Short mmCIF file of C-alpha atoms and ligand atoms in Angstrom, two decimals:
data_model
loop_
_atom_site.label_atom_id
_atom_site.label_comp_id
_atom_site.label_asym_id
_atom_site.label_seq_id
_atom_site.Cartn_x
_atom_site.Cartn_y
_atom_site.Cartn_z
CA MET P 1 0.00 0.03 -0.13
CA SER P 2 1.39 3.43 -0.95
CA ALA P 3 2.10 5.76 1.81
CA PRO P 4 -0.71 8.05 2.76
CA THR P 5 -0.13 11.76 1.81
CA PRO P 6 0.94 13.72 4.74
CA LEU P 7 -1.77 15.52 6.15
CA ASP P 8 -1.27 18.72 8.51
CA PRO P 9 -1.92 17.41 12.00
CA THR P 10 -3.26 20.92 13.00
CA LEU P 11 -6.34 20.55 10.87
CA LEU P 12 -9.58 20.52 12.70
CA ALA P 13 -12.44 17.60 12.87
CA GLY P 14 -15.33 20.16 12.79
CA GLY P 15 -16.74 22.56 10.18
CA CYS P 16 -17.40 21.86 6.54
CA ALA P 17 -13.86 20.84 6.01
CA GLY P 18 -13.46 18.38 9.21
CA PRO P 19 -14.93 15.43 7.33
CA ALA P 20 -12.46 15.85 4.63
CA ALA P 21 -9.50 15.89 7.21
CA LEU P 22 -11.10 12.89 9.12
CA ARG P 23 -11.45 10.50 6.09
CA PRO P 24 -8.01 9.91 5.17
CA LEU P 25 -7.06 9.73 9.08
CA LEU P 26 -9.92 6.87 9.52
CA GLU P 27 -8.17 4.95 6.80
CA THR P 28 -5.20 4.83 8.89
CA VAL P 29 -6.81 4.12 12.10
CA LEU P 30 -8.78 1.20 10.52
CA THR P 31 -5.94 -0.27 9.02
CA ALA P 32 -3.80 -0.07 12.19
CA LEU P 33 -6.68 -1.69 14.26
CA ALA P 34 -6.80 -4.28 11.70
CA ASP P 35 -3.22 -4.96 11.62
CA GLY P 36 -3.01 -5.04 15.50
CA ALA P 37 -5.58 -7.36 16.05
CA ALA P 38 -4.22 -9.78 13.56
CA GLU P 39 -0.74 -9.70 15.07
CA ARG P 40 -2.23 -10.50 18.79
CA CYS P 41 -4.33 -13.01 17.39
CA GLY P 42 -6.25 -13.47 20.55
CA PRO P 43 -8.03 -12.01 23.49
CA LEU P 44 -4.81 -10.60 24.99
CA PRO P 45 -1.30 -10.13 24.30
CA ALA P 46 0.78 -13.56 25.46
CA GLY P 47 3.50 -12.93 27.97
CA GLY P 48 1.74 -11.05 30.68
CA PRO P 49 2.77 -7.74 32.03
CA ASP P 50 6.43 -8.35 30.60
CA ALA P 51 5.45 -8.84 26.85
CA PRO P 52 6.79 -6.30 24.51
CA GLU P 53 3.00 -6.13 23.24
CA ALA P 54 2.05 -4.84 26.45
CA HIS P 55 4.50 -1.83 26.12
CA VAL P 56 4.17 0.97 23.64
CA GLY P 57 7.64 2.30 22.65
CA GLY P 58 8.92 5.61 21.20
CA THR P 59 8.98 9.12 22.64
CA VAL P 60 5.76 10.58 23.84
CA LEU P 61 6.81 14.03 23.41
CA PRO P 62 9.21 14.27 20.55
CA GLU P 63 10.80 17.91 19.70
CA ARG P 64 9.35 17.51 16.16
CA GLY P 65 6.13 15.83 15.54
CA THR P 66 6.07 12.87 13.44
CA GLY P 67 2.56 13.81 11.72
CA ALA P 68 -0.96 12.69 11.60
CA HIS P 69 -0.49 9.35 9.96
CA GLU P 70 2.69 8.17 11.51
CA ALA P 71 1.23 9.11 15.19
CA LEU P 72 -1.88 7.68 14.30
CA GLY P 73 -0.74 4.33 12.87
CA ALA P 74 2.07 3.52 15.22
CA LEU P 75 0.00 4.20 18.62
CA VAL P 76 -3.29 2.76 17.61
CA HIS P 77 -1.50 -0.27 16.04
CA ALA P 78 0.59 -0.78 19.65
CA LEU P 79 -2.85 -0.32 21.64
CA ALA P 80 -4.51 -2.87 19.29
CA ARG P 81 -1.76 -5.22 19.38
CA GLY P 82 -1.56 -4.96 22.99
CA ALA P 83 -5.18 -4.84 23.90
CA ALA P 84 -7.61 -7.00 25.83
CA ASP P 85 -10.07 -7.45 23.31
CA PRO P 86 -13.86 -7.95 24.59
CA ALA P 87 -14.67 -8.52 21.10
CA ASP P 88 -12.75 -11.90 21.19
CA PRO P 89 -15.10 -14.86 22.70
CA HIS P 90 -12.43 -15.84 25.19
CA CYS P 91 -12.09 -12.35 26.72
CA VAL P 92 -14.73 -12.96 29.41
CA ALA P 93 -13.31 -11.69 32.88
CA HIS P 94 -15.30 -8.46 33.45
CA LEU P 95 -18.23 -6.39 32.77
CA HIS P 96 -16.36 -5.36 29.83
CA THR P 97 -18.34 -5.04 26.75
CA PRO P 98 -17.45 -5.40 23.03
CA PRO P 99 -18.79 -2.15 21.76
CA LEU P 100 -21.15 -2.24 18.57
CA ALA P 101 -19.57 -0.89 15.57
CA VAL P 102 -22.54 1.62 15.04
CA ALA P 103 -22.01 3.00 18.55
CA ALA P 104 -18.29 3.37 18.04
CA ALA P 105 -19.03 5.24 14.55
CA ALA P 106 -21.48 7.69 16.57
CA ASP P 107 -19.02 8.34 19.08
CA LEU P 108 -16.60 9.58 16.40
CA ALA P 109 -19.24 12.01 15.27
CA ALA P 110 -19.66 13.04 19.10
CA SER P 111 -15.55 13.58 19.27
CA ALA P 112 -15.61 15.39 16.09
CA LEU P 113 -18.58 17.75 16.90
CA ASN P 114 -17.43 18.13 20.69
CA PRO P 115 -20.73 19.25 22.02
CA SER P 116 -20.17 20.09 25.84
CA LEU P 117 -23.53 19.51 27.65
CA ASP P 118 -22.93 22.07 30.49
CA SER P 119 -24.79 24.79 28.50
CA TRP P 120 -27.19 25.06 25.70
CA ASP P 121 -24.84 27.22 23.78
CA GLN P 122 -22.50 24.60 23.25
CA ALA P 123 -24.80 21.77 22.47
CA PRO P 124 -28.11 22.78 21.36
CA ALA P 125 -29.10 19.60 19.41
CA ALA P 126 -27.13 17.60 21.87
CA SER P 127 -29.17 18.78 24.92
CA ALA P 128 -32.52 18.46 23.23
CA LEU P 129 -31.50 14.71 22.20
CA GLU P 130 -30.23 13.95 25.69
CA ALA P 131 -33.53 15.34 27.02
CA ARG P 132 -35.57 13.06 24.88
CA VAL P 133 -33.50 9.89 25.44
CA THR P 134 -32.75 10.15 29.09
CA ALA P 135 -36.81 10.58 29.91
CA GLU P 136 -37.38 7.72 27.29
CA LEU P 137 -34.84 5.29 29.39
CA ALA P 138 -36.08 6.62 32.46
CA ALA P 139 -39.51 5.65 31.63
CA LEU P 140 -38.49 2.29 30.73
CA VAL P 141 -37.38 1.83 34.38
CA HIS P 142 -40.22 3.74 36.05
CA PRO P 143 -43.20 3.30 33.57
CA SER P 144 -46.09 4.55 35.87
CA ALA P 145 -44.25 7.34 37.47
CA PRO P 146 -45.38 10.76 36.74
CA ALA P 147 -42.05 12.52 35.24
CA PRO P 148 -39.47 10.19 35.02
CA ASP P 149 -36.04 11.54 34.17
CA ALA P 150 -32.18 10.51 33.97
CA LEU P 151 -28.76 11.86 34.34
CA VAL P 152 -26.01 10.71 31.88
CA THR P 153 -22.95 9.56 34.06
CA THR P 154 -19.73 8.10 33.41
CA GLY P 155 -20.91 4.71 34.74
CA GLY P 156 -22.28 2.98 37.82
CA THR P 157 -19.72 4.55 40.08
CA GLU P 158 -20.77 7.85 39.86
CA SER P 159 -24.43 6.69 39.29
CA ASN P 160 -24.53 5.01 42.82
CA MET P 161 -22.66 8.06 44.19
CA LEU P 162 -25.15 10.32 42.63
CA GLY P 163 -28.10 7.82 44.26
CA VAL P 164 -26.40 8.41 47.67
CA LEU P 165 -25.98 12.12 47.40
CA LEU P 166 -29.66 12.51 46.36
CA SER P 167 -30.83 10.55 49.50
CA ARG P 168 -28.54 12.62 51.63
CA GLU P 169 -30.14 15.95 50.16
CA ARG P 170 -33.79 14.61 50.58
CA HIS P 171 -33.39 14.02 54.20
CA PRO P 172 -33.37 16.20 57.12
CA ALA P 173 -30.23 14.38 58.35
CA PRO P 174 -27.67 12.22 56.80
CA PRO P 175 -28.93 8.79 55.80
CA ARG P 176 -27.58 5.45 56.93
CA VAL P 177 -26.86 3.39 53.87
CA VAL P 178 -27.90 -0.55 54.54
CA CYS P 179 -26.34 -2.89 51.83
CA GLY P 180 -25.46 -6.28 51.59
CA GLU P 181 -21.81 -7.59 51.26
CA ASN P 182 -22.76 -8.29 47.66
CA ALA P 183 -23.01 -4.43 46.93
CA HIS P 184 -20.67 -3.09 44.49
CA HIS P 185 -17.75 -1.52 46.67
CA SER P 186 -18.64 2.06 44.98
CA THR P 187 -21.50 2.08 47.35
CA ARG P 188 -19.08 2.27 50.17
CA ARG P 189 -16.86 4.65 48.30
CA ALA P 190 -19.92 6.79 47.88
CA ALA P 191 -20.66 6.90 51.54
CA TRP P 192 -17.14 7.64 52.45
CA LEU P 193 -16.79 10.56 49.97
CA LEU P 194 -20.21 11.97 50.90
CA GLY P 195 -19.42 12.13 54.58
CA LEU P 196 -21.79 9.49 55.76
CA ALA P 197 -21.19 6.68 58.11
CA PRO P 198 -19.84 3.41 56.64
CA PRO P 199 -22.69 1.38 55.20
CA LEU P 200 -24.35 -0.88 57.38
CA THR P 201 -23.47 -4.34 55.33
CA LEU P 202 -25.17 -7.22 55.95
CA PRO P 203 -24.05 -10.71 55.11
CA THR P 204 -25.33 -12.50 51.86
CA PRO P 205 -24.57 -16.07 52.25
CA ARG P 206 -26.69 -16.98 49.52
CA GLY P 207 -25.41 -14.21 47.16
CA VAL P 208 -28.36 -11.94 47.85
CA LEU P 209 -29.90 -9.59 50.40
CA ASP P 210 -32.27 -11.18 52.87
CA PRO P 211 -35.31 -8.79 53.15
CA ALA P 212 -35.89 -10.00 56.68
CA ALA P 213 -32.46 -9.23 57.75
CA VAL P 214 -32.68 -5.61 56.08
CA ARG P 215 -35.93 -5.11 58.01
CA ALA P 216 -34.19 -5.99 61.23
CA ALA P 217 -31.09 -3.85 60.29
CA VAL P 218 -33.55 -0.91 59.61
CA GLU P 219 -35.58 -1.33 62.68
CA GLY P 220 -32.36 -1.45 64.67
CA LEU P 221 -31.18 1.88 63.44
CA PRO P 222 -31.61 4.88 66.22
CA PRO P 223 -35.32 6.05 65.92
CA GLY P 224 -35.85 8.61 63.05
CA GLU P 225 -32.70 8.13 61.51
CA PRO P 226 -33.11 8.42 57.79
CA VAL P 227 -32.15 5.12 55.78
CA LEU P 228 -31.11 4.34 52.15
CA VAL P 229 -31.58 0.71 51.31
CA VAL P 230 -28.91 -0.14 48.32
CA ALA P 231 -30.03 -3.27 46.49
CA THR P 232 -28.31 -4.81 43.42
CA ALA P 233 -29.97 -5.83 40.35
CA GLY P 234 -27.22 -7.97 39.01
CA THR P 235 -23.91 -8.39 41.20
CA THR P 236 -20.62 -7.66 39.64
CA ASP P 237 -19.38 -11.08 40.95
CA SER P 238 -22.28 -13.49 39.86
CA GLY P 239 -25.08 -11.50 38.41
CA ALA P 240 -27.21 -12.34 41.24
CA VAL P 241 -30.53 -9.99 41.63
CA ASP P 242 -31.57 -9.14 44.96
CA PRO P 243 -35.30 -9.70 45.98
CA LEU P 244 -36.49 -6.07 44.97
CA PRO P 245 -40.18 -6.17 45.47
CA ALA P 246 -39.65 -7.66 49.14
CA LEU P 247 -36.79 -4.93 49.64
CA ALA P 248 -39.22 -2.40 48.26
CA ASP P 249 -41.78 -3.58 50.76
CA VAL P 250 -39.42 -3.14 53.63
CA VAL P 251 -38.38 0.45 52.66
CA ALA P 252 -42.29 1.42 52.42
CA ASP P 253 -42.90 0.02 55.72
CA ALA P 254 -39.90 1.63 57.21
CA ARG P 255 -41.22 5.20 55.64
CA ARG P 256 -43.92 4.92 58.79
CA ASP P 257 -41.26 5.46 61.20
CA ARG P 258 -38.28 7.35 59.25
CA PRO P 259 -37.24 8.88 56.02
CA ALA P 260 -36.34 5.97 53.90
CA GLY P 261 -35.26 5.38 50.36
CA LEU P 262 -34.44 2.57 47.91
CA HIS P 263 -31.46 2.73 45.66
CA VAL P 264 -31.25 -0.24 43.16
CA ASP P 265 -27.77 -0.76 41.45
CA ALA P 266 -28.75 -2.12 38.01
CA ALA P 267 -25.46 -1.12 36.54
CA TYR P 268 -25.39 -4.69 35.08
CA GLY P 269 -28.84 -6.15 35.15
CA GLY P 270 -30.95 -2.92 33.99
CA PRO P 271 -30.68 -3.51 30.21
CA LEU P 272 -33.02 -6.71 30.77
CA LEU P 273 -35.66 -4.37 30.91
CA PHE P 274 -35.51 -4.28 27.14
CA SER P 275 -36.41 -7.91 26.93
CA PRO P 276 -39.58 -9.12 27.34
CA ARG P 277 -38.43 -12.48 27.77
CA HIS P 278 -36.15 -11.60 30.92
CA ARG P 279 -37.72 -8.14 32.10
CA GLY P 280 -39.41 -10.05 34.99
CA LEU P 281 -36.19 -10.66 36.76
CA LEU P 282 -36.27 -6.80 37.79
CA ALA P 283 -39.59 -6.48 38.77
CA GLY P 284 -39.84 -4.00 41.73
CA VAL P 285 -36.90 -1.90 40.14
CA GLU P 286 -39.85 0.55 39.37
CA ARG P 287 -40.29 1.29 43.08
CA ALA P 288 -37.06 2.39 43.64
CA ASP P 289 -36.07 6.13 44.22
CA SER P 290 -33.09 5.98 42.21
CA VAL P 291 -31.61 3.52 39.67
CA THR P 292 -28.13 2.83 38.54
CA LEU P 293 -27.79 1.55 34.84
CA ASP P 294 -24.77 1.16 32.83
CA LEU P 295 -24.90 0.92 28.82
CA HIS P 296 -21.21 0.09 28.81
CA LYS P 297 -21.93 -3.50 29.93
CA LEU P 298 -25.26 -5.06 28.62
CA GLY P 299 -25.86 -2.22 26.33
CA TRP P 300 -22.67 -2.61 24.08
CA GLN P 301 -21.65 1.05 24.25
CA PRO P 302 -18.18 2.27 24.13
CA ILE P 303 -17.16 3.67 27.44
CA ALA P 304 -18.71 5.70 29.21
CA ALA P 305 -22.50 5.33 29.14
CA GLY P 306 -24.08 5.37 32.44
CA LEU P 307 -27.25 6.43 33.66
CA LEU P 308 -28.94 7.79 36.84
CA THR P 309 -32.81 7.08 36.50
CA VAL P 310 -35.32 8.73 39.33
CA PRO P 311 -39.23 8.40 38.91
CA ASP P 312 -39.78 12.06 39.36
CA ARG P 313 -37.40 14.86 37.95
CA GLY P 314 -38.11 16.80 40.86
CA ALA P 315 -35.94 14.55 42.63
CA LEU P 316 -32.91 15.93 40.63
CA LEU P 317 -33.51 19.54 42.09
CA PRO P 318 -30.85 19.47 44.76
CA LEU P 319 -28.08 19.14 42.01
CA THR P 320 -29.30 22.66 40.78
CA HIS P 321 -26.26 24.86 40.62
CA ARG P 322 -25.52 28.52 39.12
CA ALA P 323 -22.51 29.72 37.29
CA ASP P 324 -23.12 33.01 35.48
CA TYR P 325 -21.29 31.99 32.40
CA LEU P 326 -23.21 29.10 31.95
CA ASN P 327 -26.77 29.44 33.35
CA ALA P 328 -27.44 33.05 34.15
CA ASP P 329 -30.81 33.92 35.54
CA ASP P 330 -31.81 35.96 32.90
CA ASP P 331 -30.62 33.34 30.36
CA THR P 332 -32.66 30.89 31.97
CA GLU P 333 -35.89 32.99 32.55
CA ALA P 334 -35.62 34.06 28.37
CA GLY P 335 -35.81 30.23 27.97
CA LEU P 336 -32.15 28.93 27.44
CA PRO P 337 -32.21 25.39 28.92
CA ASP P 338 -30.45 24.90 32.11
CA LEU P 339 -27.75 21.97 32.00
CA LEU P 340 -25.52 22.63 34.72
CA GLY P 341 -27.94 20.60 37.41
CA ARG P 342 -27.85 17.39 35.16
CA SER P 343 -24.54 16.47 36.22
CA LEU P 344 -21.86 17.38 38.91
CA ARG P 345 -19.49 17.56 36.10
CA THR P 346 -19.15 20.84 34.11
CA THR P 347 -17.71 20.11 30.56
CA ARG P 348 -19.38 17.00 29.69
CA ARG P 349 -18.90 15.09 26.35
CA ALA P 350 -22.13 13.66 24.17
CA ASP P 351 -22.20 10.30 25.40
CA ILE P 352 -25.73 10.38 24.37
CA LEU P 353 -25.04 10.48 20.80
CA LYS P 354 -23.96 6.59 20.80
CA ILE P 355 -26.85 5.70 23.03
CA ALA P 356 -29.38 7.51 21.11
CA VAL P 357 -27.91 5.83 17.46
CA THR P 358 -27.98 2.64 19.21
CA LEU P 359 -31.46 2.70 20.40
CA ARG P 360 -32.73 3.83 17.01
CA ALA P 361 -30.72 1.24 14.92
CA LEU P 362 -31.60 -1.57 17.07
CA GLY P 363 -34.86 -0.73 18.27
CA ARG P 364 -36.35 -2.39 21.46
CA SER P 365 -36.36 -5.85 19.92
CA GLY P 366 -32.97 -5.54 18.69
CA LEU P 367 -31.64 -4.64 21.94
CA ALA P 368 -33.57 -7.47 23.46
CA GLY P 369 -32.49 -9.82 21.07
CA LEU P 370 -28.81 -9.20 22.14
CA VAL P 371 -29.63 -9.56 25.84
CA ASP P 372 -31.29 -12.73 25.15
CA ASP P 373 -28.60 -14.06 23.19
CA VAL P 374 -25.86 -13.47 26.01
CA LEU P 375 -28.18 -14.95 28.51
CA ALA P 376 -28.61 -17.90 26.40
CA ALA P 377 -25.16 -18.31 25.85
CA ALA P 378 -24.42 -18.37 29.55
CA ARG P 379 -27.31 -21.00 30.16
CA LEU P 380 -25.29 -23.03 27.48
CA LEU P 381 -21.96 -22.46 29.19
CA ALA P 382 -23.25 -23.69 32.43
CA ARG P 383 -24.79 -26.87 30.87
CA ARG P 384 -21.76 -27.77 29.30
CA ILE P 385 -19.89 -27.25 32.71
CA ALA P 386 -22.65 -29.23 34.54
CA GLU P 387 -22.17 -32.07 32.14
CA GLU P 388 -18.27 -32.29 32.34
CA PRO P 389 -17.38 -34.41 35.23
CA LYS P 390 -13.72 -32.59 35.62
CA LEU P 391 -15.77 -29.38 36.07
CA THR P 392 -17.82 -28.09 38.94
CA LEU P 393 -20.59 -25.22 38.33
CA GLN P 394 -21.14 -22.87 41.30
CA ALA P 395 -24.89 -22.20 40.38
CA PRO P 396 -27.04 -21.83 37.50
CA PRO P 397 -26.50 -18.45 35.99
CA ALA P 398 -28.65 -15.57 36.97
CA LEU P 399 -27.60 -13.12 34.32
CA SER P 400 -24.73 -13.85 31.86
CA THR P 401 -22.30 -14.72 34.52
CA VAL P 402 -21.13 -18.39 35.01
CA LEU P 403 -18.90 -19.34 37.89
CA PHE P 404 -17.09 -22.83 38.06
CA ARG P 405 -13.94 -24.39 38.71
CA PRO P 406 -11.99 -27.69 37.96
CA ALA P 407 -13.50 -30.37 40.24
CA GLY P 408 -11.09 -30.85 43.04
CA ALA P 409 -8.84 -27.77 42.55
CA ASP P 410 -8.27 -25.72 45.68
CA ASP P 411 -8.54 -21.98 45.75
CA ASP P 412 -4.78 -21.23 44.93
CA GLY P 413 -5.03 -23.80 41.92
CA VAL P 414 -8.10 -21.78 40.54
CA ALA P 415 -6.09 -18.63 41.02
CA ALA P 416 -2.95 -20.04 39.42
CA ILE P 417 -5.05 -21.55 36.43
CA ARG P 418 -6.58 -18.16 35.52
CA ARG P 419 -3.13 -16.54 35.63
CA ARG P 420 -1.82 -19.01 33.38
CA LEU P 421 -4.48 -18.20 30.95
CA LEU P 422 -3.61 -14.79 31.19
CA ALA P 423 0.02 -15.50 30.47
CA ASP P 424 -0.46 -17.65 27.63
CA GLY P 425 -2.81 -15.01 26.02
CA SER P 426 -5.47 -17.67 25.64
CA THR P 427 -8.39 -16.70 27.67
CA VAL P 428 -9.04 -13.81 30.09
CA LEU P 429 -11.36 -15.27 32.80
CA GLY P 430 -12.22 -13.32 35.99
CA ARG P 431 -12.32 -14.73 39.48
CA ALA P 432 -14.94 -14.39 42.27
CA TRP P 433 -15.40 -15.59 45.91
CA ALA P 434 -18.91 -17.58 46.31
CA PRO P 435 -19.88 -20.30 48.38
CA ASP P 436 -19.40 -24.18 47.25
CA ALA P 437 -21.96 -26.88 47.77
CA ALA P 438 -21.21 -27.12 51.22
CA GLY P 439 -21.61 -23.45 51.84
CA ARG P 440 -17.83 -22.73 52.11
CA ARG P 441 -16.17 -19.45 50.64
CA THR P 442 -14.59 -20.79 47.67
CA LEU P 443 -12.66 -19.19 44.81
CA TRP P 444 -14.40 -19.76 41.43
CA LEU P 445 -13.38 -18.75 38.07
CA LYS P 446 -15.94 -16.19 36.03
CA ALA P 447 -16.94 -15.94 32.67
CA THR P 448 -18.55 -12.96 32.07
CA LEU P 449 -20.55 -13.34 28.76
CA LEU P 450 -21.35 -10.10 27.04
CA ASN P 451 -20.60 -11.10 23.42
CA PRO P 452 -23.89 -11.77 21.52
CA ARG P 453 -21.70 -13.19 18.94
CA VAL P 454 -20.08 -15.79 20.82
CA GLN P 455 -20.55 -19.49 19.46
CA GLU P 456 -21.09 -22.82 21.20
CA SER P 457 -17.78 -23.84 19.63
CA ASP P 458 -16.32 -20.81 21.40
CA LEU P 459 -17.62 -22.02 24.66
CA THR P 460 -16.28 -25.45 23.90
CA ALA P 461 -12.95 -24.31 23.26
CA LEU P 462 -12.90 -22.13 26.38
CA LEU P 463 -13.52 -25.13 28.68
CA LYS P 464 -11.16 -27.20 26.97
CA LEU P 465 -8.30 -24.50 27.53
CA VAL P 466 -9.21 -24.31 31.10
CA LEU P 467 -9.13 -28.17 31.53
CA GLU P 468 -5.79 -28.21 29.93
CA ARG P 469 -4.27 -25.84 32.40
CA ALA P 470 -6.09 -27.58 35.14
CA ALA P 471 -4.22 -30.75 34.19
CA GLU P 472 -0.95 -28.93 34.71
CA PRO P 473 1.15 -28.83 37.66
CA VAL P 474 0.83 -25.74 39.65
CA ALA P 475 4.08 -23.62 39.34
CA PRO P 476 5.32 -22.11 42.57
CA ALA P 477 3.74 -18.55 42.63
CA ARG P 478 6.05 -15.57 41.72
CA PRO P 479 8.45 -14.61 44.47
CA ALA P 480 8.03 -10.97 45.45
CA PRO P 481 5.33 -8.60 43.91
CA ARG P 482 6.98 -6.23 41.55
CA SER P 483 5.75 -2.94 40.32
CA LEU P 484 4.98 -2.81 36.61
CA PRO P 485 7.73 -0.84 34.72
CA LEU P 486 6.25 2.66 34.39
CA SER P 487 8.41 4.06 31.91
CA LEU P 488 8.55 3.38 28.51
CA PRO P 489 10.93 0.41 27.15
CA ASP P 490 13.35 3.09 25.43
CA GLN P 491 13.58 5.03 28.42
CA ARG P 492 13.72 2.39 31.15
CA LYS P 493 15.64 3.09 34.19
CA PRO P 494 18.35 0.50 35.54
CA PRO P 495 16.11 -1.93 37.94
CA ASP P 496 17.25 -0.44 41.09
CA ASP P 497 15.89 2.85 40.18
CA ARG P 498 12.46 1.48 39.51
CA ARG P 499 9.97 2.04 42.48
C1 PLP N 501 -19.86 -2.46 36.98
C2 PLP N 501 -20.86 -1.93 38.30
C3 PLP N 501 -20.58 -0.78 38.89
C4 PLP N 501 -19.70 0.27 38.53
O1 PLP N 501 -19.92 0.80 37.22
P1 PLP N 501 -18.66 1.32 36.41
O2 PLP N 501 -19.39 1.56 35.30
O3 PLP N 501 -17.77 0.64 36.52
O4 PLP N 501 -18.19 2.80 37.39
C5 PLP N 501 -21.34 -0.59 39.97
N1 PLP N 501 -22.31 -1.58 40.35
C6 PLP N 501 -22.61 -2.82 39.86
C7 PLP N 501 -23.27 -3.90 40.09
C8 PLP N 501 -21.52 -2.94 38.76
O5 PLP N 501 -21.60 -4.28 38.07
#
């Protein structure tokens, strides 16, 4: 292929000339993505953190720039070659989604146009689109609520923090957060960040909150102390869904004695609402005061695509904030939409565009089909594991997460198998602690299926790789933990200088 014509790297992405500047660069990017993926040829580069593929060479700030094509080609190629690629059917460790091509293409337009959703005069159409999409997605969560609305966030962590913040602002005194051991770690962080007492964290030996235990815990709080119950619809470790209707009842009863609220962290499970087949699993979510939803998990969006929904937009009023240059009173009175209270951030990218494009391109049934496919894949994988005497299934999957381990392996062995698969670059599995058949806390391999294109043969091959690694003798654990090399290879300091 002939070298692309050098392009002035100071050209702009927007305006009438922007697309012409972008087009040849896209060709370079797409070629580099394809070459990098072909060279990696797997879910992750082999060799672990020391592999050359895991590093990006070259000076980061040369005196003279190398030009747009060289820089894009070199760095995109390096990142693709060294990526953990969730589009590979054996990259199943985390709630790390393979983004849809249509969503990634829309995200390019958001970058090129660069609307900023902190004031209307930086994002006229984008802010109008965001208002419609958030209202409609919130109505999916709270269908019979008077004025459902949603905020766009960077993900579940920010949404959970906003849910706790809105609860704090709703009540006359700071609320006590009550959650399960199965709650996401960001719940604890939110309480810490917002100056609340550490959450009252209840044991969840069966993987989900026990409503009776929550009731007892709430009744044991000092009289009148506000409470926020945080439930999870799809835990990160196993996909378990807390019993939402019973927990909503507990909160409703608590309201007789104290201010009480329910926040549902549906970061993982929320998009089941698109699926007529599976939405029943989320029954009760509509009764929450706030709900976390992540479309960069079961929503196939490039990061970031988070939401916090509320049944009534009035609940968002505590976030109202004034800055004369963005939402002067007279501008607001004159009819310019006030966006500053729709986030704690100021400058905010149009993550709504990729979401809106995806909703329109696939429609409700298209998204339901993807949700159904990954849940079906998880059930199929669980069946294969249950049929294989050399493997143990922890439990039938609630959503699309499957926990399993080689029969007879101990916890160290399970951890070692996961690392061996990472090191050979063949499979990226996660790990999670959960009870075994005897109720003992045990380490399991975790497959989080988010790839709707996964085939039965991929799942069979995955189990074969695990069984092969399980049959190998366990190598001694690495001696001392060692920091990753922080410097670039060509500037690496001698080992003693490394921290
Ligand atoms: C992923 C996840 C979060 C955190 O979301 P981020 O988008 O990573 O910030 C919170 N809660 C649950 C249940 C999750 O699975």
